[in-house]
Amino acid sequence: MRGVMMHAPGDVRVEERQDPKIVEPTDAVIRLSASCVCGSDLWPYRGVEEVTSAVPMGHEYVGVVEEAGGEVTTVRPGQFVVGSFWASDNTCENCRAGYQSACVHRTLMGTLGAQAERLRVPLADGTLVATPDTPPQDLVPSLLAASDVLGTGWFGAVAAQAGPGRTVVVVGDGAVGLCAVTAARQLGAERIIAMSRHEPRQRLAREFGATDIVTERGDEGVARIKDLTGGLGAHSTVEAVGTEQSMTQAVRATRPGGHVGFVGVAHGVALPMEELFFSLVHLHGGPAPVRQYLPHLIDLIWNRTIDPGKVFDLTLPLDQAAEGYRAMDERRAIKTLLSV
Amino acid sequence: MRGVMMHAPGDVRVEERQDPKIVEPTDAVIRLSASCVCGSDLWPYRGVEEVTSAVPMGHEYVGVVEEAGGEVTTVRPGQFVVGSFWASDNTCENCRAGYQSACVHRTLMGTLGAQAERLRVPLADGTLVATPDTPPQDLVPSLLAASDVLGTGWFGAVAAQAGPGRTVVVVGDGAVGLCAVTAARQLGAERIIAMSRHEPRQRLAREFGATDIVTERGDEGVARIKDLTGGLGAHSTVEAVGTEQSMTQAVRATRPGGHVGFVGVAHGVALPMEELFFSLVHLHGGPAPVRQYLPHLIDLIWNRTIDPGKVFDLTLPLDQAAEGYRAMDERRAIKTLLSV
């Protein structure tokens, strides 16, 4: 089958790879309908994460079950499924606490390479959720978004305790940030302030439910948020970038006792504890337990309540994956869908 | 009147200071019954915080109202009162959210100097809580503890979501850590693990409700906690030290989705965000909103349900404050009470 390999920073190729097979009786093999390029795929692409040998890429996926191992009971061949970017058993104590991304048997799907024609999914019962039926084609992008960016934005909004009566700030206008806006809206937030200086992303943020846009950054951005919140700061802030500036901005934009949900993957960022101490904010984040939210997210998409698939502003066939990476790296695209 | 002044690191003197007076109509002046030396007083004493000129010391206090300003309505002369180390109006939006330590009109009591015979308390209505009656002498140390260390330990335990069914780890065996053990017990924690290698403090921790003692520190300490919690880590961890080692130890000892409450004042500590990200813990802490808890804490002390005054293992007259600082600096005393 064909699949994406990264050989070095900036060097992405679509190559012949071995067809995946059932290895464990808890595995399933799925034929992918679509995959995509993640913001986190840009870390090795840009050389921020080391690439020591050619590696398969991709961890976001939807598709049809082709084969299920002997112990798989909740999905069967022919079903359309959505999975999380962590494979998880969904039965261990961490999973039952809602932290499937910390499952004691977890496997990072990225190591298996979902930017491909087929994919082996370990712990299929715990990882995959079947849709009610084969989805109409126009729902596929949104279901794909649920696999990571929507689930991650959702976790950010939940970690920030977005909800009724609360003012929510979203730092970061990438696909995850935009999905956090959708999530905050669904969770009932009263006011949603998107921090963005890119006109097309501002438009999408408004479409997803943002009530205000702040274009300033850093301390100026914080001052704007304070202006908009009676001098106190937001109740909830979602940090969806992962830099020192964005973390600091998120903490400072939040009122004492407020909540910062951070889902940007931090690289080499250290947070001064004195700043956090005197801010009196709550901080929670990390790799999103997408699996926890999948049934609800599929439902919202199936009923056409939300349309997170709009974050895909570039669709390319799998063979043109290299251009998909380039477009995101150069910020010509928010997120690239690879149709298989 | 006499009061403590710090002239330079290590140089603490009891001197004649001007008698405090009502300045604002919302002030009260109290005659102190007792004050004490705080772990945080040791930061300037040890030169970790700069001392540029002689400053009055002390922010923990109980005493009898001598005079109340014209706008004070909730306390009156003759009443015995306990106050928080932050003066707060208890009516602003931050106060009503339970964060009196972030009151928009807050004043740090330390700047007024509570290690003295008398003290001006700003925002008396919001800051002070009267006891049901003049307390018997043996309750005074516990009521004094409520002014800071008990309230701070309590906040740490609340921030760590100590409660029924949860295993709580307390990092730090100072007065705040020991009070966090008491708090965790009152909040209904199932298991309370105190990390301590000092026999007298271990004994007090057990008396306050610790079910287990772990003497190892750092990664070895974390490994012990994992052993005691089925490999997962604690549900709740209170960090009551404020160093990089203690913060790291607290985060690593906590399971994914668990809660770290940090109340140790961090000095120059930076937390690697990648570690926090992948830990998936909740983090909350800062200067404790003691005022929020005072009515409940006074109640528990008045009914003799808790006895946090036991953290005072050295009592000296105010005039011997210098020896009180020395004893804590050299770890000969957990906490020094200064009787006035």
XYZ file of C-alpha atoms in Angstrom:
680
model
C 0.000 0.000 0.000
C 1.013 3.645 -0.237
C 1.816 5.729 2.819
C 3.670 8.861 3.925
C 7.223 8.638 5.225
C 9.322 11.472 6.632
C 13.003 10.991 5.852
C 14.317 14.254 7.283
C 13.005 17.703 8.150
C 11.203 19.044 5.090
C 11.496 15.691 3.287
C 8.096 13.972 3.104
C 7.460 11.210 0.537
C 4.600 8.902 -0.378
C 6.044 5.406 -0.752
C 5.107 1.763 -0.993
C 4.822 0.382 2.551
C 3.963 -3.081 3.782
C 0.233 -3.740 4.165
C -0.750 -3.781 7.845
C -1.910 -7.093 9.304
C -3.628 -8.213 12.467
C -0.829 -8.802 15.014
C -2.757 -9.076 18.278
C -6.266 -10.553 18.562
C -7.388 -7.126 19.859
C -6.267 -5.362 16.629
C -8.362 -4.181 13.722
C -7.183 -3.180 10.250
C -9.043 -0.315 8.629
C -9.113 0.983 5.061
C -8.777 4.747 5.443
C -11.292 7.129 3.922
C -9.287 10.187 4.825
C -6.336 11.262 6.909
C -4.710 14.633 7.476
C -1.640 16.616 8.470
C -1.442 17.768 12.094
C 0.189 20.890 13.483
C 2.326 18.532 15.539
C 3.584 16.861 12.321
C 5.249 20.206 11.606
C 7.529 19.864 14.647
C 9.731 17.193 12.997
C 9.073 18.753 9.572
C 10.653 21.959 10.864
C 13.449 20.124 12.653
C 12.218 21.094 16.146
C 11.852 17.373 16.863
C 14.684 15.159 15.658
C 14.176 12.775 12.727
C 16.875 10.114 13.022
C 15.507 7.653 10.445
C 12.609 7.463 8.012
C 9.346 7.275 9.973
C 5.716 6.684 8.965
C 3.539 9.762 9.579
C -0.025 10.548 10.585
C -2.239 9.844 13.572
C -5.687 11.167 12.557
C -7.940 8.764 10.716
C -11.401 7.619 9.732
C -12.210 4.601 7.622
C -13.928 1.284 7.201
C -13.021 -1.812 9.204
C -11.562 -4.445 6.853
C -10.558 -7.063 9.357
C -10.970 -7.495 13.103
C -8.927 -9.717 15.431
C -10.530 -12.650 17.208
C -11.081 -10.778 20.475
C -12.622 -7.637 18.963
C -16.306 -7.354 19.867
C -17.463 -3.725 19.509
C -16.650 -3.095 15.827
C -16.954 -5.384 12.812
C -15.824 -5.408 9.174
C -17.766 -2.965 7.024
C -18.391 -0.428 9.780
C -17.221 3.152 9.420
C -15.116 4.110 12.443
C -13.393 7.063 14.046
C -10.436 6.540 16.374
C -8.321 8.614 18.699
C -4.669 9.393 18.115
C -3.892 7.259 21.175
C -4.911 3.628 21.121
C -6.326 2.802 24.556
C -8.020 -0.156 26.197
C -10.746 2.071 27.685
C -10.947 -0.245 30.706
C -7.909 0.545 32.895
C -8.198 2.877 35.876
C -6.806 5.877 33.981
C -9.241 5.278 31.094
C -12.168 4.921 33.470
C -11.123 8.217 35.068
C -11.500 9.778 31.602
C -7.797 9.904 30.736
C -7.550 7.458 27.833
C -4.476 9.332 26.611
C -2.775 7.981 29.743
C -4.083 4.423 29.312
C -1.655 1.993 30.906
C -1.648 0.063 27.584
C -1.662 3.065 25.279
C 0.016 3.131 21.875
C 0.676 6.352 19.990
C -1.012 5.900 16.610
C 1.593 8.128 14.991
C 4.102 5.300 15.230
C 1.837 3.220 12.955
C 1.347 5.944 10.326
C -2.222 6.947 9.526
C -1.320 8.969 6.424
C -1.715 5.816 4.360
C -4.219 3.588 2.605
C -4.566 1.169 5.487
C -3.875 1.217 9.226
C -3.533 -1.301 12.010
C -5.382 -0.091 15.120
C -4.350 -1.789 18.384
C -6.938 -2.230 21.170
C -9.715 -1.748 18.610
C -12.520 -2.191 21.143
C -11.169 0.591 23.310
C -9.970 2.891 20.537
C -12.553 2.888 17.750
C -16.098 4.204 17.743
C -18.427 3.232 14.890
C -20.710 5.831 13.323
C -24.467 5.014 13.182
C -24.146 4.192 9.473
C -21.834 4.837 6.529
C -21.617 8.641 6.617
C -22.522 10.832 3.673
C -19.344 12.119 2.022
C -19.778 15.680 3.305
C -19.566 14.522 6.946
C -16.216 12.766 6.489
C -14.034 15.869 7.136
C -15.834 16.626 10.410
C -15.580 13.004 11.558
C -11.872 13.110 10.704
C -11.509 16.309 12.757
C -13.012 14.453 15.733
C -10.011 12.088 15.659
C -7.691 14.775 17.000
C -8.153 18.519 16.518
C -11.783 18.660 17.567
C -11.220 16.278 20.485
C -8.138 18.254 21.493
C -9.894 21.619 21.279
C -12.781 20.100 23.225
C -10.447 18.904 25.973
C -8.875 22.371 26.091
C -12.297 23.942 26.576
C -13.291 21.364 29.215
C -9.944 21.817 31.029
C -10.587 25.575 30.982
C -14.074 24.878 32.385
C -15.782 26.744 29.572
C -19.488 26.847 30.381
C -22.555 28.981 31.079
C -21.883 32.455 32.420
C -18.196 32.267 31.615
C -16.011 34.356 29.340
C -13.621 32.150 27.382
C -10.444 33.314 25.644
C -8.841 31.130 22.978
C -5.142 31.737 22.338
C -4.186 30.259 18.967
C -6.125 30.337 15.705
C -4.935 27.031 14.277
C -7.310 24.116 13.780
C -7.216 23.190 17.494
C -7.906 26.759 18.616
C -10.793 27.064 16.181
C -12.216 23.755 17.397
C -11.889 25.040 20.975
C -14.158 27.927 19.936
C -16.733 25.401 18.672
C -16.378 23.453 21.909
C -16.773 26.529 24.125
C -19.921 27.402 22.203
C -21.362 23.899 22.664
C -20.431 23.937 26.350
C -22.567 27.045 26.757
C -19.957 29.783 27.255
C -21.452 33.245 27.449
C -18.697 35.079 25.619
C -15.916 33.657 23.449
C -12.921 35.820 22.579
C -10.688 34.475 19.803
C -7.174 35.911 19.617
C -6.303 36.013 15.926
C -4.799 38.418 13.445
C -5.580 36.386 10.304
C -8.738 37.481 8.569
C -9.875 34.068 7.179
C -9.330 32.454 10.600
C -11.177 35.282 12.335
C -14.094 34.623 9.984
C -14.111 30.923 10.799
C -13.812 31.693 14.520
C -16.912 33.891 14.292
C -18.720 31.186 12.348
C -17.801 28.694 15.102
C -19.205 30.968 17.816
C -16.615 33.610 18.739
C -18.319 36.759 20.002
C -15.179 38.928 19.981
C -11.874 38.974 18.143
C -8.678 40.361 19.685
C -5.837 40.984 17.257
C -3.241 42.202 19.771
C -0.694 39.762 21.199
C 1.474 39.481 24.319
C 0.963 42.116 27.002
C -1.119 44.261 24.632
C -3.400 41.300 24.023
C -3.678 40.723 27.774
C -4.561 44.390 28.300
C -7.344 44.088 25.683
C -8.750 41.015 27.462
C -8.678 42.870 30.799
C -10.529 45.779 29.130
C -13.195 43.386 27.917
C -13.619 41.698 31.323
C -13.942 44.545 33.800
C -10.229 44.471 34.577
C -10.336 40.938 35.987
C -9.436 38.673 33.072
C -11.280 35.732 31.532
C -12.835 32.917 33.527
C -11.464 30.348 31.065
C -8.550 30.455 28.648
C -7.620 27.776 26.135
C -3.958 27.778 25.131
C -3.557 26.065 21.748
C -0.098 27.082 20.563
C 2.594 25.711 22.879
C 5.132 28.526 23.073
C 6.346 30.471 26.085
C 4.632 33.613 24.803
C 1.281 31.890 24.351
C 1.418 30.216 27.784
C 2.315 33.482 29.498
C -0.409 35.264 27.557
C -2.947 32.629 28.598
C -2.044 32.769 32.301
C -2.065 36.577 32.379
C -5.384 36.811 30.509
C -7.115 34.680 33.165
C -8.606 35.985 36.418
C -7.649 34.646 39.869
C -9.470 31.360 40.368
C -9.995 31.052 36.609
C -8.971 28.064 34.509
C -6.339 27.689 31.797
C -6.668 24.622 29.570
C -3.466 24.077 27.625
C -3.303 21.753 24.658
C -0.470 23.237 22.616
C 2.433 20.781 22.705
C 5.137 22.629 24.638
C 8.696 22.361 23.335
C 11.448 23.581 25.644
C 9.091 25.966 27.423
C 9.554 26.519 31.160
C 6.879 28.359 33.100
C 8.075 30.627 35.944
C 6.319 29.248 39.022
C 6.180 32.639 40.732
C 4.034 33.944 37.892
C 1.746 30.938 38.131
C 1.672 31.171 41.944
C 0.548 34.773 42.083
C -1.886 34.360 39.179
C -3.995 31.940 41.257
C -5.245 30.271 38.067
C -6.003 26.585 37.619
C -3.870 24.897 34.988
C -4.731 21.635 33.266
C -3.815 20.177 29.914
C -1.778 17.644 28.006
C -2.443 15.040 25.341
C -6.223 15.071 24.956
C -8.239 12.006 25.996
C -10.132 12.242 22.700
C -11.659 8.800 23.138
C -13.688 10.081 26.083
C -15.449 12.629 23.890
C -15.801 10.637 20.635
C -19.346 9.283 21.099
C -20.654 12.779 21.942
C -18.663 14.457 19.157
C -19.834 11.925 16.550
C -23.372 12.585 17.690
C -23.008 16.366 17.328
C -21.516 15.914 13.853
C -24.074 13.320 12.779
C -26.905 15.672 13.787
C -25.153 18.513 11.947
C -25.003 20.592 15.130
C -21.327 21.342 14.550
C -19.197 21.409 11.416
C -15.560 21.234 12.526
C -14.579 19.869 9.092
C -14.388 23.504 7.985
C -10.912 23.689 9.475
C -9.762 21.742 6.405
C -9.155 24.488 3.877
C -7.004 22.348 1.603
C -7.863 18.884 0.301
C -5.295 16.872 -1.633
C -4.991 13.252 -2.702
C -2.660 11.207 -0.496
C -0.031 11.244 -3.253
C 0.379 15.002 -2.835
C 1.046 14.838 0.907
C 4.334 16.743 0.485
C 2.445 19.778 -0.823
C -0.007 19.411 2.075
C 2.848 19.710 4.569
C 4.371 22.650 2.670
C 1.101 24.580 2.592
C 0.689 24.230 6.363
C 4.330 25.017 7.074
C 4.004 28.227 5.054
C 0.656 28.965 6.727
C -1.091 28.921 3.356
C -3.463 26.324 4.807
C -4.979 25.913 8.283
C -5.148 22.140 7.870
C -4.718 19.721 4.987
C -7.052 16.781 4.417
C -5.529 13.866 2.534
C -8.159 11.908 0.648
C -7.336 8.258 0.183
C 4.737 49.913 71.304
C 7.259 47.149 70.687
C 7.489 45.319 67.363
C 9.861 43.246 65.251
C 11.980 44.888 62.555
C 14.287 43.150 60.104
C 17.294 45.294 59.266
C 19.179 42.848 57.077
C 19.309 39.089 56.485
C 19.823 37.436 59.855
C 19.314 40.735 61.713
C 15.968 40.772 63.534
C 15.345 43.223 66.404
C 12.464 44.078 68.696
C 12.181 47.877 68.775
C 9.930 50.720 69.794
C 7.566 51.443 66.885
C 4.818 54.010 66.515
C 1.433 52.902 67.869
C -0.936 52.094 65.010
C -3.956 54.372 64.535
C -7.169 54.235 62.559
C -6.322 55.721 59.141
C -9.360 54.766 57.066
C -12.892 54.491 58.508
C -12.816 50.814 57.449
C -9.768 50.086 59.672
C -9.622 48.413 63.055
C -6.757 48.424 65.538
C -6.248 45.223 67.501
C -4.187 44.433 70.574
C -2.400 41.213 69.689
C -2.678 38.134 71.882
C -0.117 36.200 69.865
C 1.792 36.337 66.623
C 4.315 34.001 65.061
C 7.176 33.491 62.632
C 6.284 32.171 59.181
C 8.359 29.957 56.891
C 8.093 32.801 54.385
C 9.739 35.174 56.912
C 12.839 33.021 56.467
C 13.174 34.020 52.791
C 14.412 37.555 53.618
C 16.077 36.232 56.795
C 18.178 33.945 54.606
C 18.793 36.628 51.980
C 16.747 34.845 49.302
C 14.508 37.930 49.215
C 16.259 41.276 49.311
C 16.072 43.481 52.408
C 16.876 47.030 51.267
C 15.807 48.875 54.410
C 14.496 48.023 57.871
C 11.002 46.520 57.529
C 8.320 45.551 60.065
C 7.736 41.782 60.134
C 4.844 39.388 60.702
C 1.498 38.712 59.047
C -0.174 36.107 61.302
C -2.233 37.428 64.179
C -5.046 37.013 66.680
C -6.118 39.563 69.226
C -8.756 41.798 70.705
C -10.283 44.730 68.844
C -9.295 47.963 70.596
C -10.764 50.485 68.201
C -12.893 50.260 65.078
C -13.266 52.891 62.356
C -16.609 54.594 61.751
C -17.608 52.323 58.878
C -16.757 49.022 60.560
C -19.913 47.033 61.304
C -19.058 43.329 61.747
C -16.550 43.515 64.630
C -16.522 45.759 67.701
C -14.076 46.683 70.468
C -13.583 43.885 72.963
C -14.133 41.047 70.505
C -11.455 38.422 69.936
C -10.686 38.183 66.219
C -8.704 36.146 63.724
C -7.635 37.680 60.411
C -6.039 36.537 57.216
C -2.558 37.535 56.077
C -4.220 39.445 53.234
C -6.622 42.237 54.118
C -9.566 41.952 51.714
C -12.947 43.662 51.306
C -14.723 40.290 50.898
C -17.218 41.928 48.528
C -15.404 42.371 45.172
C -15.885 39.853 42.371
C -12.626 38.008 43.153
C -13.565 37.771 46.843
C -17.050 36.508 46.010
C -15.443 33.883 43.784
C -13.549 32.698 46.881
C -10.222 34.333 46.054
C -9.881 36.932 48.816
C -6.094 36.760 48.393
C -6.712 38.391 44.993
C -9.140 41.011 46.321
C -8.999 44.084 44.101
C -8.426 46.154 47.284
C -6.099 43.727 49.040
C -3.288 44.781 51.370
C -0.531 42.423 52.427
C -0.593 42.427 56.239
C 3.151 41.781 56.318
C 3.740 45.386 55.316
C 2.026 46.458 58.555
C 3.981 44.127 60.829
C 1.960 41.722 62.978
C 4.907 40.660 65.150
C 4.081 43.519 67.515
C 1.881 44.557 70.407
C -0.731 46.245 68.230
C -1.754 46.105 64.578
C -3.817 48.201 62.195
C -6.074 45.957 60.094
C -7.415 47.572 56.899
C -10.837 46.514 55.562
C -11.697 45.128 58.995
C -15.187 43.989 57.966
C -13.820 41.884 55.148
C -10.671 40.679 56.875
C -11.492 39.832 60.481
C -13.690 37.078 61.887
C -14.718 37.218 65.545
C -14.690 34.060 67.664
C -17.940 33.124 69.492
C -16.450 34.400 72.745
C -13.080 35.174 74.323
C -11.270 31.886 73.769
C -9.725 29.836 76.555
C -5.952 30.305 76.510
C -5.263 26.807 75.174
C -7.170 27.535 71.947
C -5.133 30.636 71.096
C -2.314 28.786 69.264
C -4.805 26.955 67.026
C -6.696 30.172 66.260
C -3.382 31.816 65.416
C -2.556 28.913 63.094
C -5.837 29.572 61.262
C -4.508 33.017 60.297
C -2.063 31.528 57.803
C -0.545 28.047 58.027
C -3.797 26.186 58.644
C -5.655 28.240 56.028
C -2.792 27.753 53.595
C -2.581 24.011 54.178
C -6.359 23.845 53.849
C -6.247 25.667 50.515
C -3.501 23.279 49.360
C -5.697 20.298 50.230
C -8.769 21.868 48.563
C -6.712 22.762 45.466
C -5.511 19.142 45.380
C -9.163 18.066 45.681
C -8.474 15.943 48.737
C -11.667 14.107 49.581
C -13.433 10.775 50.065
C -11.939 7.848 48.179
C -8.783 9.738 47.341
C -5.159 9.110 48.212
C -3.419 12.343 49.194
C 0.338 12.906 49.254
C 1.757 15.847 51.190
C 5.228 17.027 50.109
C 6.762 19.124 52.880
C 6.680 18.532 56.639
C 6.736 22.158 57.755
C 3.787 23.748 59.527
C 1.864 24.208 56.263
C 2.435 20.614 55.166
C 1.347 19.314 58.566
C -1.777 21.499 58.437
C -2.480 20.116 54.953
C -2.520 16.653 56.554
C -5.132 17.872 59.070
C -7.116 19.427 56.216
C -7.004 16.279 54.074
C -8.260 14.302 57.054
C -11.146 16.721 57.646
C -11.981 16.718 53.938
C -12.440 12.954 54.141
C -9.392 11.644 52.280
C -9.106 7.860 52.367
C -5.336 7.675 52.624
C -2.859 10.404 53.524
C 0.827 9.905 52.794
C 3.180 12.383 54.468
C 6.646 12.698 52.967
C 8.973 13.385 55.887
C 12.298 12.198 57.205
C 12.129 13.964 60.591
C 10.871 11.773 63.384
C 9.056 14.467 65.471
C 7.309 15.786 62.358
C 6.364 12.255 61.298
C 4.791 11.783 64.720
C 2.767 14.987 64.395
C 1.755 14.038 60.840
C 0.394 10.721 62.159
C -1.403 12.521 64.960
C -2.968 14.862 62.374
C -4.212 11.924 60.294
C -1.399 10.645 58.066
C -1.878 6.937 57.339
C 1.558 6.424 55.763
C 4.976 8.047 55.987
C 7.429 8.058 53.081
C 10.983 9.051 53.960
C 12.477 8.852 50.461
C 12.763 12.005 48.341
C 12.999 12.890 44.649
C 12.644 10.018 42.173
C 12.964 7.439 44.962
C 10.124 9.122 46.803
C 8.033 9.107 43.626
C 8.748 5.399 43.148
C 7.550 4.704 46.715
C 4.318 6.618 46.065
C 3.774 4.648 42.852
C 4.323 1.424 44.812
C 1.672 2.490 47.321
C -0.870 3.442 44.622
C -0.924 0.491 42.238
C 1.645 2.110 39.956
C -0.619 5.066 39.117
C 0.331 7.793 41.597
C -1.769 9.752 44.077
C -5.110 11.348 43.256
C -4.112 14.496 45.148
C -0.753 15.974 46.044
C -0.126 19.024 48.196
C 3.172 20.771 47.523
C 4.185 22.831 50.567
C 7.866 23.592 50.023
C 8.362 25.763 46.938
C 11.521 24.367 45.376
C 12.047 22.864 41.928
C 12.660 19.453 43.485
C 9.457 19.532 45.521
C 7.338 20.712 42.567
C 8.770 18.033 40.295
C 8.263 15.434 43.018
C 4.640 16.541 43.455
C 3.820 16.421 39.734
C 5.470 13.019 39.260
C 3.782 11.530 42.329
C 0.328 12.361 40.925
C -1.664 10.192 38.527
C -2.991 11.450 35.157
C -6.096 13.498 35.837
C -5.032 13.934 39.469
C -4.656 17.269 41.232
C -1.595 19.076 42.572
C -2.264 21.893 45.038
C 0.849 24.014 45.470
C 1.210 26.466 48.315
C 4.972 26.614 48.754
C 6.111 30.082 47.672
C 8.224 29.435 44.585
C 11.450 31.412 44.261
C 13.155 31.323 40.879
C 11.626 27.949 40.037
C 10.642 27.256 36.430
C 8.523 24.219 35.652
C 9.256 22.434 32.349
C 5.942 22.560 30.501
C 6.609 19.300 28.650
C 6.723 17.483 31.980
C 3.482 19.116 33.071
C 1.890 18.466 29.664
C 2.556 14.744 29.643
C 1.711 14.333 33.337
C -1.922 15.325 32.631
C -2.283 16.592 36.206
C -4.333 19.574 37.328
C -2.275 22.317 38.948
C -3.658 25.008 41.225
C -2.157 27.076 43.996
C -0.864 30.421 45.099
C -1.402 32.734 48.054
C -4.194 31.062 50.022
C -7.590 32.780 50.294
C -7.551 32.071 54.019
C -10.484 34.407 54.668
C -12.764 32.040 52.753
C -12.062 29.231 55.199
C -11.820 31.198 58.479
C -15.418 30.765 59.742
C -15.247 26.991 59.173
C -11.742 26.690 60.625
C -12.665 28.693 63.740
C -15.647 26.400 64.149
C -13.513 23.248 63.938
C -11.048 24.696 66.452
C -13.754 25.975 68.804
C -15.373 22.509 68.848
C -11.930 20.969 69.435
C -12.260 18.842 66.308
C -8.780 19.880 65.169
C -5.735 21.088 67.042
C -3.432 22.764 64.512
C -1.786 24.776 67.306
C 0.447 21.740 67.825
C 2.637 22.981 64.973
C 4.000 25.555 67.442
C 6.771 23.647 69.162
C 8.493 26.758 70.492
C 6.829 29.598 72.415
C 8.773 32.742 73.249
C 7.876 36.204 74.453
C 7.835 38.812 71.677
C 11.107 40.269 73.012
C 12.919 37.054 72.074
C 11.753 37.095 68.446
C 15.362 36.907 67.204
C 15.809 33.506 68.862
C 12.469 32.436 67.362
C 13.771 33.167 63.862
C 17.097 31.446 64.583
C 15.417 28.278 65.863
C 13.309 27.987 62.698
C 16.220 28.829 60.412
C 18.268 26.043 62.017
C 15.243 23.712 61.890
C 15.311 23.346 65.683
C 11.660 24.449 65.674
C 8.803 23.767 63.256
C 7.153 27.095 64.102
C 7.656 29.746 66.750
C 4.757 31.389 68.586
C 5.468 34.856 69.936
C 3.332 35.624 72.971
C 2.536 39.288 73.431
